[in-house]
Short mmCIF file of C-alpha atoms in Angstrom, two decimals:
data_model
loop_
_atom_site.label_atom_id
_atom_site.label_comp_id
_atom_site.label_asym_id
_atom_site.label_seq_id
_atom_site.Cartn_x
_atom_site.Cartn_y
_atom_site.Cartn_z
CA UNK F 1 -31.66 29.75 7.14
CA UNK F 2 -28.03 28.19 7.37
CA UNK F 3 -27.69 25.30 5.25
CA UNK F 4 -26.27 22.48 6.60
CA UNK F 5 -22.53 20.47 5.64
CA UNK F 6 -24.27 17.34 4.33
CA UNK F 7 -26.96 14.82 4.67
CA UNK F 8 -27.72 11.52 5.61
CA UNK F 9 -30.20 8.98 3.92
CA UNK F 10 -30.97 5.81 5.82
CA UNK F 11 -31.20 5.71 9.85
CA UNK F 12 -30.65 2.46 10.58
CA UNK F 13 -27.77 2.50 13.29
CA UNK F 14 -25.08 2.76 11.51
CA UNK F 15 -26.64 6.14 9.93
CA UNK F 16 -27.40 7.28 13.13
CA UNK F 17 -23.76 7.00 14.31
CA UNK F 18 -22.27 8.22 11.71
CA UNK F 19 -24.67 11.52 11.68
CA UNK F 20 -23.79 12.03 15.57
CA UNK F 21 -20.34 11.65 14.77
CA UNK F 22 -20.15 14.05 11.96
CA UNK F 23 -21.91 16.17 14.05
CA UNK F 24 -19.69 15.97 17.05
CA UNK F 25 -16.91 17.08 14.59
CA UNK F 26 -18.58 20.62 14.06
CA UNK F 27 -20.39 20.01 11.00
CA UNK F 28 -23.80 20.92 10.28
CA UNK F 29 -26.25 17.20 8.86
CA UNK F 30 -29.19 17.33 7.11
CA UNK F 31 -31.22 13.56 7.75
CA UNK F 32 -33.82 11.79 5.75
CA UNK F 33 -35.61 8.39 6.16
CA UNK F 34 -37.76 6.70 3.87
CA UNK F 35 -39.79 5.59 7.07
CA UNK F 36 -40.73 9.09 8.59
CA UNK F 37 -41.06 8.13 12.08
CA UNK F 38 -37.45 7.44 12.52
CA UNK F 39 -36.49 10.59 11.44
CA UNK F 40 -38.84 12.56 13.97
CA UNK F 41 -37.76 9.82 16.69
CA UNK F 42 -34.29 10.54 15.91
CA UNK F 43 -34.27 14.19 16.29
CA UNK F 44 -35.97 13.46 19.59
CA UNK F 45 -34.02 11.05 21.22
CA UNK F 46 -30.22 10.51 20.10
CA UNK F 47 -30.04 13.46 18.15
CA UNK F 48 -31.86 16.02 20.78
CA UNK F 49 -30.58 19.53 20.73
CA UNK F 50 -28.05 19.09 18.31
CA UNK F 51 -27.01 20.33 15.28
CA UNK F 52 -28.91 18.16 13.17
CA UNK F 53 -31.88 19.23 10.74
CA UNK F 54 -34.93 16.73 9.82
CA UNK F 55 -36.37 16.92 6.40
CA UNK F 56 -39.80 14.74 5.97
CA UNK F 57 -38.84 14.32 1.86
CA UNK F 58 -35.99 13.84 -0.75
CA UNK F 59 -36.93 17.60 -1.79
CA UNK F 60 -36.47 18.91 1.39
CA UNK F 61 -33.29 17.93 2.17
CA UNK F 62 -31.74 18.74 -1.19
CA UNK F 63 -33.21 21.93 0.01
CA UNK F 64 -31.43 21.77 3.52
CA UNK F 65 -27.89 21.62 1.46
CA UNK F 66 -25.41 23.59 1.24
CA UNK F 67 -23.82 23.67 -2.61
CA UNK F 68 -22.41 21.27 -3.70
CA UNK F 69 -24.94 19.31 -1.69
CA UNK F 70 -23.01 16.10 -0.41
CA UNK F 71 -25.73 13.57 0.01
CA UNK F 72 -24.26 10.33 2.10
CA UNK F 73 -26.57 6.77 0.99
CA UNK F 74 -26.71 4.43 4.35
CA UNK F 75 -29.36 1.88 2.81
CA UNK F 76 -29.19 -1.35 1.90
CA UNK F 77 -26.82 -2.56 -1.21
CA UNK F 78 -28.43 -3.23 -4.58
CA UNK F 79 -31.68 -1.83 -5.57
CA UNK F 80 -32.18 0.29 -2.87
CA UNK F 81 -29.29 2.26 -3.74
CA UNK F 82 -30.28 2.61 -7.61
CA UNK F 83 -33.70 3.98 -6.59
CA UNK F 84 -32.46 6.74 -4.48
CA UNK F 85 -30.34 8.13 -6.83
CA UNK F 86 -33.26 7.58 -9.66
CA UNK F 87 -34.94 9.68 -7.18
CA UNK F 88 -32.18 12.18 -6.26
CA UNK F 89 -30.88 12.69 -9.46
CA UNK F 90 -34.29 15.50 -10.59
CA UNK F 91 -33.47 17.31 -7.80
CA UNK F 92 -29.69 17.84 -8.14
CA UNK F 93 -27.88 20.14 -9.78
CA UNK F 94 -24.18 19.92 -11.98
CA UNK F 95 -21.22 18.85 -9.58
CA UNK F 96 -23.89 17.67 -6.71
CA UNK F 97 -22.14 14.43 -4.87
CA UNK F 98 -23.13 11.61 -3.85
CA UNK F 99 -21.78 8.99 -1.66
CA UNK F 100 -22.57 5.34 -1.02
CA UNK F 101 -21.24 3.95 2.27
CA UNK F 102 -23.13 0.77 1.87
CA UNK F 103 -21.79 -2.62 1.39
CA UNK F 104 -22.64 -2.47 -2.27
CA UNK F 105 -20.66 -4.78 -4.49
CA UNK F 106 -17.70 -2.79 -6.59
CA UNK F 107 -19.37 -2.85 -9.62
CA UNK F 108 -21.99 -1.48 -9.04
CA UNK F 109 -20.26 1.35 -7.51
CA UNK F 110 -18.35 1.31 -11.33
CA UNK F 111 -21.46 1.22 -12.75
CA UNK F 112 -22.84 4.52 -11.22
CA UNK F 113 -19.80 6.40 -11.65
CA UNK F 114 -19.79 5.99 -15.18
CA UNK F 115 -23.40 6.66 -15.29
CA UNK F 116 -23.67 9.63 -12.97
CA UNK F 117 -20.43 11.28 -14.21
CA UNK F 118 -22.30 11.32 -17.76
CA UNK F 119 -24.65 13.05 -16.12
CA UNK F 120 -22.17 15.50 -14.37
CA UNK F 121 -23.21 14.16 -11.12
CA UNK F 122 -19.91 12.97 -8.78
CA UNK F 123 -20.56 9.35 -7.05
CA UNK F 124 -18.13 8.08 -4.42
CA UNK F 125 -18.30 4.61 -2.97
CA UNK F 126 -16.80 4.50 0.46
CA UNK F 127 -16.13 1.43 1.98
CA UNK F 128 -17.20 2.36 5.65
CA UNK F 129 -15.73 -0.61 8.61
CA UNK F 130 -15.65 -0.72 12.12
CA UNK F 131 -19.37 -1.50 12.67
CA UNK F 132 -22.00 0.54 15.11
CA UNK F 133 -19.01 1.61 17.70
CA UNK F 134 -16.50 2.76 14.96
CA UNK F 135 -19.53 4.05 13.30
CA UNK F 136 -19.58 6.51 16.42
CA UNK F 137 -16.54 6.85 17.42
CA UNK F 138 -14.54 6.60 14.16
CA UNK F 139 -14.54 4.41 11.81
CA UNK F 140 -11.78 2.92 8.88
CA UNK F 141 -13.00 4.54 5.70
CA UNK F 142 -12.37 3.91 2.10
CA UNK F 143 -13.62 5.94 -0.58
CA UNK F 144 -13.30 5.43 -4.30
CA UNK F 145 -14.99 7.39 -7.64
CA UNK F 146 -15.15 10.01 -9.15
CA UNK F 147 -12.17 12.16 -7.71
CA UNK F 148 -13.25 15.24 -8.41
CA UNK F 149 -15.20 15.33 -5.28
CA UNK F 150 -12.97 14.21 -3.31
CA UNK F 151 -11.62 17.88 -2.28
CA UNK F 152 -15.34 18.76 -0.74
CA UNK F 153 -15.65 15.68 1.34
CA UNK F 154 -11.86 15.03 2.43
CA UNK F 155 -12.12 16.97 5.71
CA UNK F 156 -15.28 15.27 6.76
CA UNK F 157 -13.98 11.90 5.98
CA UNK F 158 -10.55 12.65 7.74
CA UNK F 159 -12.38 13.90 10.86
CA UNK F 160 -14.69 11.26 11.44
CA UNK F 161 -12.75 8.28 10.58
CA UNK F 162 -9.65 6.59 12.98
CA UNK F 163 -6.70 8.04 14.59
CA UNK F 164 -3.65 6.64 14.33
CA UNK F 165 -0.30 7.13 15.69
CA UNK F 166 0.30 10.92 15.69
CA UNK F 167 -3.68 11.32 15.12
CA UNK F 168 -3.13 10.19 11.36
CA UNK F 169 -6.91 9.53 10.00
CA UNK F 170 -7.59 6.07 9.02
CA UNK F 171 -9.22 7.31 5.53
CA UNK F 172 -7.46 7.85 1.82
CA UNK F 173 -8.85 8.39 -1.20
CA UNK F 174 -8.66 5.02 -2.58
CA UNK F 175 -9.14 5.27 -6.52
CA UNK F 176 -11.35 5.48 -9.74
CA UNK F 177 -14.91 4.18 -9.97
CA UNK F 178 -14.96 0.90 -7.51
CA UNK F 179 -11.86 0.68 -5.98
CA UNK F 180 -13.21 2.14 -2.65
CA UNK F 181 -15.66 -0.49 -2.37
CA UNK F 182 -13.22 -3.60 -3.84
CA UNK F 183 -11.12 -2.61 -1.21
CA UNK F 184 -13.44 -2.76 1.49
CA UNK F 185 -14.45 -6.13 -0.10
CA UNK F 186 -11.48 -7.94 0.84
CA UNK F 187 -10.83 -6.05 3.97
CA UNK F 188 -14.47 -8.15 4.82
CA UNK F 189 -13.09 -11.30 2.69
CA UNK F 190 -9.68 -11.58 5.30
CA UNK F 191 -12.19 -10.67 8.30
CA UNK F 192 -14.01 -14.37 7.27
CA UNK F 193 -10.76 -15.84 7.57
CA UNK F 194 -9.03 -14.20 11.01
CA UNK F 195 -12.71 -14.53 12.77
CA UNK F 196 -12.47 -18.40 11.13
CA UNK F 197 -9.12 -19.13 12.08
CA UNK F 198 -9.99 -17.77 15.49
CA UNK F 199 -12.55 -20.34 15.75
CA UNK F 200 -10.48 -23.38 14.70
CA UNK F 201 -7.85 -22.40 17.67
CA UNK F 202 -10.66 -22.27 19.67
CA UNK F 203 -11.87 -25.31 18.92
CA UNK F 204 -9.03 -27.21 19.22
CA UNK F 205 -7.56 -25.89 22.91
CA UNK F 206 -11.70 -26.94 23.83
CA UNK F 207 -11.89 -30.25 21.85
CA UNK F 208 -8.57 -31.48 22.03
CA UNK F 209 -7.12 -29.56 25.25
CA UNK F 210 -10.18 -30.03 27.42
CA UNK F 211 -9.67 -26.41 28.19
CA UNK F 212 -12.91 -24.54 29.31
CA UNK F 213 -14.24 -21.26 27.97
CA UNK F 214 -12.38 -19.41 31.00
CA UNK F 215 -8.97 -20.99 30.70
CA UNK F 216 -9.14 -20.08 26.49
CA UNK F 217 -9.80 -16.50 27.32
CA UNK F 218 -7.10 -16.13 29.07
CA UNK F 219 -4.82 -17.74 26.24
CA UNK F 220 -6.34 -14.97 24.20
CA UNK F 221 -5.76 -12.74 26.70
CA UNK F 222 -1.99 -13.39 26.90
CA UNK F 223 -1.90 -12.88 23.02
CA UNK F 224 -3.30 -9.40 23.12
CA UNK F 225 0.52 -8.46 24.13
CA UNK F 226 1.94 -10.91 21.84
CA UNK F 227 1.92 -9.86 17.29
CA UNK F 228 -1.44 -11.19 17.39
CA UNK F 229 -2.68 -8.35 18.87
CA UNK F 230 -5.73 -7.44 17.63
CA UNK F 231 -9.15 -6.53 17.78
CA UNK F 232 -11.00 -9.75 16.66
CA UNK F 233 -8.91 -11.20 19.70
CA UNK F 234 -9.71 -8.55 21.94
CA UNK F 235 -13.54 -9.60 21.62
CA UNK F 236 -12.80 -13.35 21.59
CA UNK F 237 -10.92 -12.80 25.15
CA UNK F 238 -13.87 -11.10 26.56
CA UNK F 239 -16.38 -13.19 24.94
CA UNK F 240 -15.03 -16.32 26.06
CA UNK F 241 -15.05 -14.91 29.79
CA UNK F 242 -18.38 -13.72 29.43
CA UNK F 243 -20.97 -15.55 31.33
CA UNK F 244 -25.02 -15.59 30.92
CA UNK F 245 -27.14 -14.99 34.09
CA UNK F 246 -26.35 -18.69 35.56
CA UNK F 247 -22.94 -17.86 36.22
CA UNK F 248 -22.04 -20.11 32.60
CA UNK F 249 -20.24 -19.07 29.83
CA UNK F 250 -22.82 -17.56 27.34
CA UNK F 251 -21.04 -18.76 23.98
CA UNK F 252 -21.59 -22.67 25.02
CA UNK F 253 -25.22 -21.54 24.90
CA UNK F 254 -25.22 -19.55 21.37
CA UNK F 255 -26.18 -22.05 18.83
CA UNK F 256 -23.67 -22.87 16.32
CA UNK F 257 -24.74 -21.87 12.91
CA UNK F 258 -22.93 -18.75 11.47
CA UNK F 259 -24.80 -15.74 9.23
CA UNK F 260 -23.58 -14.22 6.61
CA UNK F 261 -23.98 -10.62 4.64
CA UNK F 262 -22.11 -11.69 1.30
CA UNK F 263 -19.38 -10.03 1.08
CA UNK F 264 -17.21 -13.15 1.69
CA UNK F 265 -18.50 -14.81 -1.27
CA UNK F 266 -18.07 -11.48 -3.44
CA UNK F 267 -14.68 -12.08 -2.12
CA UNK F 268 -14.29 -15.69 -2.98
CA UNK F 269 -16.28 -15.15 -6.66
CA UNK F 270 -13.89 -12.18 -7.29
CA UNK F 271 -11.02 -14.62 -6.79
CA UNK F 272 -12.48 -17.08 -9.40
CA UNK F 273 -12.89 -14.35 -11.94
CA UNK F 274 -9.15 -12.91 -11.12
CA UNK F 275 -8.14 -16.32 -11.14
CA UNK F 276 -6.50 -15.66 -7.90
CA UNK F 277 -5.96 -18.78 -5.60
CA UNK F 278 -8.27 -17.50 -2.46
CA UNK F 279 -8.93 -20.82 -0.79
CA UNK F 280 -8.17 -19.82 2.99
CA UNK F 281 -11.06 -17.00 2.37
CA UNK F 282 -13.03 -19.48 0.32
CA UNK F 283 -12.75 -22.02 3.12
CA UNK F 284 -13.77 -19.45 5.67
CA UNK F 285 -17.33 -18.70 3.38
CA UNK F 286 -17.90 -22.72 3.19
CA UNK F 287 -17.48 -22.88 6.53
CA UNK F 288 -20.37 -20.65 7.69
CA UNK F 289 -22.26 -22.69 4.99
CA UNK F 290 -21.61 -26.44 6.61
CA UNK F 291 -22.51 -24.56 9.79
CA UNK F 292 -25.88 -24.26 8.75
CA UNK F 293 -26.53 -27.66 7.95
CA UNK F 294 -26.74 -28.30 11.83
CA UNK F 295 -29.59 -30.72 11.46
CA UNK F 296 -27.65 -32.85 8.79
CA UNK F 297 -24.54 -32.16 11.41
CA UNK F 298 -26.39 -33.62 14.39
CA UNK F 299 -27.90 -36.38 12.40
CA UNK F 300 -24.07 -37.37 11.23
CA UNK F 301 -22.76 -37.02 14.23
CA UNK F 302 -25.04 -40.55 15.39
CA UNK F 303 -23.92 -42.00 12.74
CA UNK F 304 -20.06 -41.67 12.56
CA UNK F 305 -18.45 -42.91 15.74
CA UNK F 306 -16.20 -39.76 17.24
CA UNK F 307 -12.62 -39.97 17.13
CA UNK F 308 -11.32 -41.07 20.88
CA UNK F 309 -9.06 -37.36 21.51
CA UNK F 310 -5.23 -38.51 22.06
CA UNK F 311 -3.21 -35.77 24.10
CA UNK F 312 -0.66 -36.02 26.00
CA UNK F 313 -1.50 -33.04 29.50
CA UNK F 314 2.17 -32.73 29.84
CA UNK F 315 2.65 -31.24 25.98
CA UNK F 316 -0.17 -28.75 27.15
CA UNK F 317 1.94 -25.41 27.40
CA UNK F 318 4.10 -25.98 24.78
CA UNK F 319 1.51 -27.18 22.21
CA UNK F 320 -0.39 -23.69 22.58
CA UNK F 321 2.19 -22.01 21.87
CA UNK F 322 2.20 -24.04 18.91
CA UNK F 323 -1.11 -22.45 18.49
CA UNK F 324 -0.06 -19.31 18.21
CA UNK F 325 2.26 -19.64 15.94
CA UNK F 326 -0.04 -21.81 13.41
CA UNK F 327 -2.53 -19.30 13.86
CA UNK F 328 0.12 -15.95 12.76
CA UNK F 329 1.66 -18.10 10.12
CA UNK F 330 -2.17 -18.69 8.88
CA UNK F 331 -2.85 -14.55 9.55
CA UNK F 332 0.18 -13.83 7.20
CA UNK F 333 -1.56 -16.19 4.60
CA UNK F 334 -4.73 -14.48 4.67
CA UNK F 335 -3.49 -10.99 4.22
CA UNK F 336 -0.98 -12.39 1.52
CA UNK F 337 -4.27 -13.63 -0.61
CA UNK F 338 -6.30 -10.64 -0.08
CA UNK F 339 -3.60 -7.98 -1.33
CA UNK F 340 -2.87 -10.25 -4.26
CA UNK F 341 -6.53 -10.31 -5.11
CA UNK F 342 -6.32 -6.35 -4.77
CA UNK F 343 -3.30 -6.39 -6.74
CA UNK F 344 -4.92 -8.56 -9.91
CA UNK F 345 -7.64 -5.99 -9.61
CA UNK F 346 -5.62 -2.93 -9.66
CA UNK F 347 -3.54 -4.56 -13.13
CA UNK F 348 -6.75 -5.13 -14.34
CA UNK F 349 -8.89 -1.68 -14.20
CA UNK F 350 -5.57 0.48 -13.60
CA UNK F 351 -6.38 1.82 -10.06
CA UNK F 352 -3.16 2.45 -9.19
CA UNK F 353 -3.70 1.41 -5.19
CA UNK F 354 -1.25 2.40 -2.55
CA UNK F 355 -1.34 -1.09 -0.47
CA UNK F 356 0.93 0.79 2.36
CA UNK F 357 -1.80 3.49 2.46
CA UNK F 358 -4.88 0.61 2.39
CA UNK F 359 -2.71 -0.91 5.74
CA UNK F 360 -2.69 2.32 7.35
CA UNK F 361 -5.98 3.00 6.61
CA UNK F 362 -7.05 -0.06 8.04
CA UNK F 363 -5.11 -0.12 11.57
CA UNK F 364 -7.70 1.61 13.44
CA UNK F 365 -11.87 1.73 13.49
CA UNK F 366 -12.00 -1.42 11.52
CA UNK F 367 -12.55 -5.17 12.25
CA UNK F 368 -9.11 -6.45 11.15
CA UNK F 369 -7.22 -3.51 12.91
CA UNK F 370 -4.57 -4.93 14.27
CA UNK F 371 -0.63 -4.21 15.59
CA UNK F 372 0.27 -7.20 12.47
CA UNK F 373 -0.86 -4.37 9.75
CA UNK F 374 2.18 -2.11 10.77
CA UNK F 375 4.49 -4.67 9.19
CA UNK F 376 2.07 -4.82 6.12
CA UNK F 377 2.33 -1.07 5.87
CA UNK F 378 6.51 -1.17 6.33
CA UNK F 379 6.46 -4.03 3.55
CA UNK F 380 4.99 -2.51 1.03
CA UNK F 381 7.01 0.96 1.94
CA UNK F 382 10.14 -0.93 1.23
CA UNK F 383 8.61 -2.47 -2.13
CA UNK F 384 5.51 -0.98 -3.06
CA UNK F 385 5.32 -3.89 -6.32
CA UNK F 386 5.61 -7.01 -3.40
CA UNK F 387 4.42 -10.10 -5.80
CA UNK F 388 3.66 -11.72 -2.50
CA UNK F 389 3.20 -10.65 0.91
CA UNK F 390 4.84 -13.61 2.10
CA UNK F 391 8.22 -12.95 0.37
CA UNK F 392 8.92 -9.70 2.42
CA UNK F 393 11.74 -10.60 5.03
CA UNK F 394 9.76 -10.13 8.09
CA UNK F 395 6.73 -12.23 7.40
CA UNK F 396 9.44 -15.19 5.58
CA UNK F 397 11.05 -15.77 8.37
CA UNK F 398 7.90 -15.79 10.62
CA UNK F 399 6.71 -18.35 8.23
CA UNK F 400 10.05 -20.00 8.40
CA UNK F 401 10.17 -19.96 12.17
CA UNK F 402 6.58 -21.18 12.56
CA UNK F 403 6.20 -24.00 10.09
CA UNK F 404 6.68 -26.97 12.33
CA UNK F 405 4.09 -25.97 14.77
CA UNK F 406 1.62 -25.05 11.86
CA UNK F 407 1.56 -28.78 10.68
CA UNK F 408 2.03 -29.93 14.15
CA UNK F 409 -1.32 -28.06 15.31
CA UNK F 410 -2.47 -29.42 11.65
CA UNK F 411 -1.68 -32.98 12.19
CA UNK F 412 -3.12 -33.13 15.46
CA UNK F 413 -6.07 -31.62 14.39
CA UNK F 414 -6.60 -33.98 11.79
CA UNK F 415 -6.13 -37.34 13.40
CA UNK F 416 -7.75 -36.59 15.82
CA UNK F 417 -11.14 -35.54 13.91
CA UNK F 418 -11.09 -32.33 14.69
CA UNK F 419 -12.39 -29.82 11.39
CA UNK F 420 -9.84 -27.08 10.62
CA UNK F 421 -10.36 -26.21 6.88
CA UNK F 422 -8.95 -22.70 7.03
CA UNK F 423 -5.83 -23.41 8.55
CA UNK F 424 -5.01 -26.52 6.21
CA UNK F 425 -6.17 -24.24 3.60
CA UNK F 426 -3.61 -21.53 4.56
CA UNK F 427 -1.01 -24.38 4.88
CA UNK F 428 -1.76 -25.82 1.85
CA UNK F 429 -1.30 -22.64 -0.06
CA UNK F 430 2.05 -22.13 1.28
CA UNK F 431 3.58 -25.55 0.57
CA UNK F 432 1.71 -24.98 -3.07
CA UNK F 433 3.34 -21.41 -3.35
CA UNK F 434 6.84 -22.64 -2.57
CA UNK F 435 6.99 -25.44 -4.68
CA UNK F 436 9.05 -24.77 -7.69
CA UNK F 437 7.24 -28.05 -10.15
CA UNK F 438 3.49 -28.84 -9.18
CA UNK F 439 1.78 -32.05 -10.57
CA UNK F 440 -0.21 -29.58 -13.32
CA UNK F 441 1.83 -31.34 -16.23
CA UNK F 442 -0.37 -34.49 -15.38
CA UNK F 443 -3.33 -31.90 -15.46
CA UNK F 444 -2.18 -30.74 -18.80
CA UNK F 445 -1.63 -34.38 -20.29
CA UNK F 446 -5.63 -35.28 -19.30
CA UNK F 447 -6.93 -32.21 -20.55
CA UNK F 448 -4.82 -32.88 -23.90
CA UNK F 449 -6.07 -36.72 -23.74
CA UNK F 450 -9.60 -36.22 -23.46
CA UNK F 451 -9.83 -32.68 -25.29
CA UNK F 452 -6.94 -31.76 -27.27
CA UNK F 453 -5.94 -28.68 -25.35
CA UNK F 454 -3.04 -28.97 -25.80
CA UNK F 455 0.68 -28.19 -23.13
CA UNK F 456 3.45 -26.33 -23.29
CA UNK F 457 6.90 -28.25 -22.81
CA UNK F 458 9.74 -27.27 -19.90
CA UNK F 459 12.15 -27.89 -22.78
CA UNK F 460 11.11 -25.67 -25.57
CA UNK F 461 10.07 -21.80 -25.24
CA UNK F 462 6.97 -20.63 -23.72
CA UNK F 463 4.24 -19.68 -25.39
CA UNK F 464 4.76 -22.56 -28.27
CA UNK F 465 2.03 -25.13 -27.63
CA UNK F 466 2.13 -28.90 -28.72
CA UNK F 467 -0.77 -31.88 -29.16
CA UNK F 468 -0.49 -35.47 -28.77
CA UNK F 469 -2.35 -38.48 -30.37
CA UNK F 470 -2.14 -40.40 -26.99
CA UNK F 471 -4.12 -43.28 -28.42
#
């Protein structure tokens, strides 16, 4: 009996997907559930006359595999994945892989390399993105370990994943132990804040504008053409044009309270223990939190009177392109935080990450795909050791050119009640980034006051540290 290319634990739909794909692409996949009947209900529906094997137990499909068996984990992150591979792991032999493609949090992906490569067992954590379509159809993938295996799963990777361009694949090999899954990490921490800042300019063209779900889809619309092409407002154009069986727009009926998986706050907690100022991502995570609290929201909401909404019709046009360019300049902000949290990563555990390669990578199959990540990827070509994404030329003088109509869509927003915590957040960042003497030397004097921690002085060297008996 042939054995087959590699297997698959874990059939939710994103396993599925993946295994069809992998198939389409001429290879040979071994599948395994931990709940039988989706296995034989697989192979009997989706997976019907294809070249796809079901095994009924771990030891079967270790059995199904050709050497070294490549075993791919879709299960849930955390425990799940440590009792596979306690289970795996007896029936594997020297050089065997195995790859994660869960969300699992990067270190526990650094964990297991270190652990399986002692026992001469290669571990790769791929980040996989795109969801259940790029799932089928080709996905962004990012895989980090133990890089000795990454020469037997390369060409599966590279032919399931994205095409780009002149069909470049939207996969690299990332970098040692967790990188693959950091990476993917804050690709999910800047989704929070595009899908966030997509809702705030939302919000304000139907709070402030008095526009209706119709009339904002075709804003987004326009902007598909525009540098804010994307995917995230590719969906919002159609979702805001999509109506429910009345003939109404669905989304006014979709209750507002937003879920989340966690990697946003592994994003934000990341960012605390980098000390890397994250607050546009932050913001983004505490707003699906407030959103929640839409019984404490409602109950509020009789209790403070609403601001009366002040707009002038005539300003209309001109005030979304204002939008626009608040919500590119607050884009450029986002990315900016999540490659300097990469970058304090990379210092730290000496990954050596290609950001020009992790923009590529991510311009097709995944969420934040988007036209904007070409200039990302020519950025970092021109100076792969960028402090700051917003110091390359092109995104400065975006910044430059959009600033008034960031705080004008600010301003407005805020006297007129109207809760935009991500873009302020992206604003504030900026103003704090360019300012060449913050008010920390007060900071410093109160910490000194109250616990002697002493400051540094602008006119002596750094590094020398001085106390003061204030009292």
């Amino acid at each position: 009996m042939k054995k087959a290319d590699i297997g698959l634990i874990g059939l939710a739909v994103m396993g599925e997907n993946l295994v069809l794909n992998m198939e389409s692409k001429g290879y040979s996949v071994a599948v395994f559930n931990r709940t039988l009947e989706k296995v034989d209900k697989f192979i009997q529906g989706r997976a019907y006359g294809k070249n796809i094997i079901a095994t009924h137990s771990l030891k079967e499909l270790t059995d199904t595999l050709s050497k070294p068996r490549k075993i791919m984990l879709m299960v849930k992150a955390g425990r799940a994945v440590d009792a596979i591979i306690k289970k795996l792991l007896p029936l594997l032999d020297e050089g065997d892989i195995i790859i994660d493609g869960g969300n699992s949090f990067y270190q526990d992906t650094r964990r297991r390399t270190f652990d399986l490569t002692e026992k001469k067992i290669h571990f790769i954590g791929a980040g996989v993105s795109g969801g259940e379509e790029g799932a089928l159809h080709g996905p962004s993938i990012m895989p980090g370990g133990n890089h000795e295996a990454w020469k037997f799963v390369e060409s599966v990777f590279k032919s399931i994943s994205a095409k780009v361009d002149n069909d470049t694949p939207c996969c690299e090999w990332i970098g040692p132990d967790g990188a693959g899954h950091f990476v993917k990490m804050v690709h999910n921490g800047i989704e929070y804040g595009d899908m966030q800042l997509i809702c705030e300019i939302y919000f304000i063209m139907k709070k402030l504008l008095k526009m209706s779900s119709m009339e904002i889809s075709k804003v987004f619309e326009g902007w598909r053409s525009s540098e804010l092409n994307s995917y995230l407002i590719d969906i919002t154009a159609e979702i805001l044009a999509f109506n429910d069986k009345d003939g109404k727009p669905l989304v006014e009926k979709i209750k507002d309270t937003a879920g989340q998986k966690g990697t946003g706050k592994w994003t934000a907690l990341s960012a605390l223990d980098f000390g890397v100022p994250l607050n546009l991502i932050t913001e983004a995570v505490f707003a699906r939190f407030i959103s929640s609290l839409k019984c404490e929201r409602v109950n509020a909401s009789g209790v403070f009177p609403e601001m009366a909404m002040n707009f002038n019709a005539h300003e209309k046009k001109e005030f979304i392109e204002s939008l626009k360019n608040a919500l590119f300049a607050s884009k450029i902000v986002s990315y900016a935080q999540g490659f300097a949290l990469m970058r304090a990563a990379d210092e730290k555990y000496s990954w050596n990450l290609n950001y020009g390669d992790i923009a590529l990578i991510w311009r097709g199959g995944c969420i934040i795909r988007s036209v904007f990540l070409n200039n990302i990827k020519e950025a970092f070509e021109k100076k792969q050791n960028l402090k700051n994404l917003m110091l390359d030329d092109y995104f400065k003088n975006k910044l430059i050119s959009s600033e008034r109509d960031w705080r004008t869509v600010i301003s407005k927003s805020v006297l007129n009640g109207i809760p935009v915590p991500a873009l302020s957040a992206a604003l504030s960042y900026f103003d704090a980034y360019k300012t060449d003497y913050l008010p920390a030397n007060l900071l410093q004097a109160q910490r000194d006051y109250f616990g002697a921690h002493s400051y540094e002085r602008l006119d002596r060297p750094d590094g020398e540290f001085f106390h003061t008996e204030w009292i």
